Amino acid sequence: MSKYETIRFEQSGGIARITLNRPDAANGMNHVLSAELAEIAGLVADDPALKVVTLTGAGKFFSAGGDLKAMAASEASAGTYVKGLADDLHRALSSFARMDALLIIGVNGIAAGAGFSLAMTGDLVIAADTASFTMAYTRAGLSPDGGASYYLPRLIGVRRTQELMFTNRTLSAADALDWDLLHRVVPAADLDSTLGELADQFAAGPKLSNANVKKLLLVSSDHTLEEQLAREAAFISHCGDSPDGQEGIAAFLGKRAPKFA
């Protein structure tokens, strides 16, 4: 069970479950939450036993982003305060992006500011039908963090990203799905069970294959075609020689379900 103040953390077998747990503060990010998220992300990224990590929020919010009340109450300047939050959050995001385990994010409610940014970093993003999304940064005189300027143009293009960031338009879950920001929308009552089913599915799957998919997609826009082809060849060779690759091929030829490690 969790030893953390602002996050619930549980691990069972190849699955880790992270829940942002400041429901009375809209799961807003203060220094404690951002630091704990960075610590947990580092732990799960370094755990070779994990195949999947789920992340969601407690209560009605996924996360309202930075906790502006905590910022105003801090003795540090606003700039110093948000820099500390962003540094911790960004360490967490880097760990999540580069870990071998898949990150499945369940958006249970409102995702605003850094909460919106965080939601977009999942390898799979599932939202409750009651969820909504807004950047909200410029409304508070701030600029985006949490990887929004990296992920959003890649997901939806520059023009739609500009609209979200400049106008602070709010998207419903249905809108976000239509814009290709999400993989799936489910009834709010089914979100937890959907996350559980997906976690179980990937916990039974081939870890190296999924890890290689993550790595290939992360760098695809930085390489020439030939560089990416060479990377694909090296990765599929690695998979083919792995126990999971050998089991997958044998299962396919034997017309049976694979039993991955």
XYZ file of C-alpha atoms in Angstrom:
261
model
C 0.000 0.000 0.000
C 0.994 3.644 -0.442
C 3.461 5.374 1.845
C 2.908 8.700 0.101
C 1.049 11.810 1.245
C -0.567 12.913 -2.008
C -0.538 9.754 -4.153
C -1.916 6.270 -3.703
C 0.509 3.682 -5.016
C -0.070 -0.047 -5.254
C 1.842 -2.789 -7.006
C 0.810 -6.354 -7.693
C 2.696 -8.667 -9.990
C 3.542 -6.860 -13.193
C 1.086 -4.001 -12.587
C 1.568 -0.725 -10.705
C -1.353 1.602 -9.967
C -0.857 5.326 -9.322
C -3.721 7.559 -8.159
C -3.344 11.306 -7.692
C -4.896 11.734 -4.263
C -5.616 15.357 -3.369
C -9.334 15.313 -4.177
C -10.107 18.249 -1.869
C -7.616 20.325 -3.885
C -8.755 19.048 -7.318
C -5.604 16.893 -7.400
C -3.691 20.125 -7.953
C 0.066 19.842 -8.118
C 1.906 21.270 -5.153
C 5.554 20.567 -4.359
C 4.695 17.413 -2.448
C 2.634 15.842 -5.228
C 5.098 16.703 -7.995
C 8.037 15.403 -5.954
C 6.197 12.195 -5.064
C 5.184 11.657 -8.685
C 8.808 12.065 -9.790
C 9.949 9.577 -7.138
C 7.308 6.997 -8.048
C 7.968 7.375 -11.777
C 11.636 6.678 -11.172
C 10.810 3.615 -9.101
C 8.473 2.063 -11.667
C 10.844 2.859 -14.515
C 13.648 0.988 -12.729
C 11.527 -2.062 -11.828
C 12.176 -4.873 -14.328
C 9.159 -6.824 -13.052
C 6.627 -4.225 -14.201
C 4.856 -4.480 -17.535
C 2.164 -1.825 -17.098
C 1.491 1.268 -14.992
C -1.945 2.863 -14.663
C -2.432 6.472 -13.569
C -5.707 8.159 -12.659
C -7.121 10.661 -10.172
C -9.265 10.446 -7.052
C -12.579 12.301 -6.925
C -14.102 14.507 -9.615
C -10.845 15.814 -11.077
C -8.056 14.059 -12.868
C -5.956 17.113 -12.043
C -6.558 20.845 -12.184
C -2.856 21.378 -12.850
C -0.627 23.553 -10.697
C -2.024 24.449 -7.280
C -2.232 28.252 -7.537
C -3.342 28.600 -3.899
C -0.196 26.810 -2.758
C 1.821 29.017 -5.088
C 0.311 32.190 -3.623
C 0.977 30.978 -0.084
C 4.607 30.125 -0.793
C 7.432 32.351 0.432
C 9.192 31.742 -2.883
C 8.440 33.850 -5.930
C 5.827 32.530 -8.328
C 8.523 31.881 -10.908
C 10.659 29.908 -8.475
C 7.668 27.931 -7.271
C 6.436 26.885 -10.708
C 9.978 26.079 -11.866
C 10.270 23.579 -9.006
C 6.909 22.039 -9.880
C 7.782 21.811 -13.560
C 11.204 20.279 -12.895
C 9.696 17.498 -10.767
C 6.828 16.885 -13.184
C 9.204 16.761 -16.123
C 11.443 14.220 -14.388
C 8.348 12.062 -13.912
C 7.312 12.423 -17.554
C 10.771 11.524 -18.820
C 10.795 8.393 -16.652
C 7.335 7.372 -17.850
C 8.205 7.951 -21.508
C 11.442 5.961 -21.403
C 10.409 3.089 -19.143
C 9.770 -0.295 -20.714
C 6.377 -0.669 -19.024
C 3.314 0.771 -20.741
C 1.628 3.794 -19.156
C -2.187 3.696 -19.295
C -3.826 6.916 -18.151
C -7.438 6.968 -17.030
C -8.873 10.495 -17.112
C -11.627 10.324 -14.535
C -12.729 13.959 -14.618
C -11.528 17.479 -15.378
C -7.983 17.709 -16.746
C -6.728 21.290 -16.810
C -3.331 22.877 -17.244
C -0.607 20.441 -16.269
C -3.348 17.878 -15.671
C -4.211 18.070 -19.369
C -0.519 17.889 -20.267
C 0.043 14.858 -18.037
C -2.967 13.041 -19.485
C -1.553 13.301 -23.007
C 1.663 11.460 -22.109
C 0.053 8.030 -21.759
C 0.820 5.212 -24.150
C -2.919 4.577 -23.954
C -5.337 7.268 -22.757
C -8.843 6.261 -21.679
C -11.331 8.877 -20.507
C -14.605 8.771 -18.637
C -17.464 10.249 -20.623
C -17.705 12.969 -17.958
C -14.084 14.101 -18.433
C -13.143 17.454 -19.942
C -9.905 19.068 -21.079
C -8.610 22.636 -21.122
C -5.125 24.132 -21.254
C -5.960 27.146 -19.026
C -2.358 28.348 -18.804
C -2.671 31.732 -20.491
C -5.812 32.414 -18.475
C -3.501 32.538 -15.435
C -0.768 34.439 -17.260
C 1.399 31.330 -17.638
C 2.733 29.223 -20.496
C 2.376 25.448 -20.918
C 4.519 22.817 -19.252
C 4.215 19.067 -18.739
C 5.226 18.261 -22.306
C 2.175 19.909 -23.875
C 4.229 21.715 -26.517
C 5.877 18.390 -27.435
C 2.934 16.000 -27.435
C 0.029 18.107 -28.669
C 1.487 19.193 -32.044
C 2.419 15.565 -32.711
C -1.037 14.318 -31.766
C -3.308 16.932 -33.327
C -1.140 19.323 -35.364
C -0.005 22.879 -34.773
C -3.261 24.642 -35.665
C -5.421 22.777 -33.176
C -2.685 23.071 -30.561
C -2.656 26.830 -31.076
C -6.402 26.970 -30.575
C -6.199 25.035 -27.316
C -3.278 27.021 -25.934
C -4.320 30.523 -26.998
C -8.086 30.328 -26.478
C -8.222 27.836 -23.583
C -11.089 26.076 -25.313
C -12.632 23.299 -23.241
C -13.061 19.940 -24.931
C -15.546 17.332 -23.775
C -14.414 13.717 -23.728
C -16.271 13.189 -27.012
C -14.508 16.217 -28.540
C -11.125 14.990 -27.330
C -11.751 11.569 -28.863
C -12.776 13.188 -32.151
C -9.560 15.255 -32.094
C -7.460 12.066 -31.626
C -6.319 13.060 -28.142
C -7.762 9.854 -26.659
C -7.891 6.178 -27.523
C -11.247 5.439 -25.958
C -14.123 6.991 -23.994
C -16.083 4.813 -21.577
C -18.943 5.432 -19.129
C -17.569 6.938 -15.924
C -18.777 3.935 -13.925
C -16.709 1.633 -16.162
C -13.395 3.518 -16.113
C -11.765 1.605 -13.250
C -12.773 -1.786 -14.614
C -11.572 -0.814 -18.094
C -8.185 0.203 -16.704
C -8.017 -3.086 -14.808
C -8.856 -5.143 -17.879
C -6.257 -3.348 -19.993
C -3.644 -3.685 -17.269
C -4.286 -7.425 -17.037
C -4.117 -7.732 -20.829
C -0.728 -6.051 -21.085
C 0.619 -7.748 -17.965
C 0.095 -11.032 -19.847
C 1.711 -9.660 -23.000
C 5.261 -9.430 -24.353
C 7.133 -6.727 -22.438
C 10.040 -6.334 -24.873
C 7.744 -5.931 -27.886
C 5.737 -3.187 -26.203
C 8.883 -1.482 -24.910
C 10.331 -1.442 -28.411
C 7.126 0.067 -29.821
C 7.456 2.894 -27.264
C 11.105 3.489 -28.173
C 10.468 3.474 -31.918
C 7.597 5.948 -31.705
C 9.443 8.268 -29.320
C 12.226 8.968 -31.813
C 10.510 8.431 -35.170
C 10.186 12.142 -35.967
C 13.892 12.722 -35.263
C 15.246 10.190 -37.777
C 15.492 9.903 -41.507
C 13.634 7.015 -43.091
C 16.830 4.992 -43.405
C 17.814 5.639 -39.783
C 14.406 4.526 -38.579
C 14.477 1.452 -40.806
C 17.834 0.469 -39.313
C 16.416 0.949 -35.810
C 13.390 -1.190 -36.673
C 15.627 -3.960 -38.006
C 17.765 -3.969 -34.857
C 14.729 -3.995 -32.581
C 12.841 -6.771 -34.366
C 16.027 -8.860 -34.353
C 16.324 -8.331 -30.605
C 12.705 -9.401 -30.158
C 13.157 -12.440 -32.380
C 16.032 -13.747 -30.262
C 14.228 -13.059 -26.973
C 12.268 -15.689 -25.020
C 9.036 -13.802 -25.715
C 9.778 -13.678 -29.414
C 10.541 -17.383 -29.552
C 7.381 -18.159 -27.577
C 5.267 -15.908 -29.784
C 6.506 -17.520 -32.987
C 6.101 -21.025 -31.584
C 2.566 -20.235 -30.408
C 1.615 -18.800 -33.802
C 2.943 -21.852 -35.626
C 1.301 -24.170 -33.094
C -2.008 -22.331 -33.377
C -2.225 -21.734 -29.640
C -2.283 -18.743 -27.314
C 1.202 -17.550 -26.346
C 2.387 -17.706 -22.743
C 4.784 -14.834 -22.333
C 7.148 -14.558 -19.387
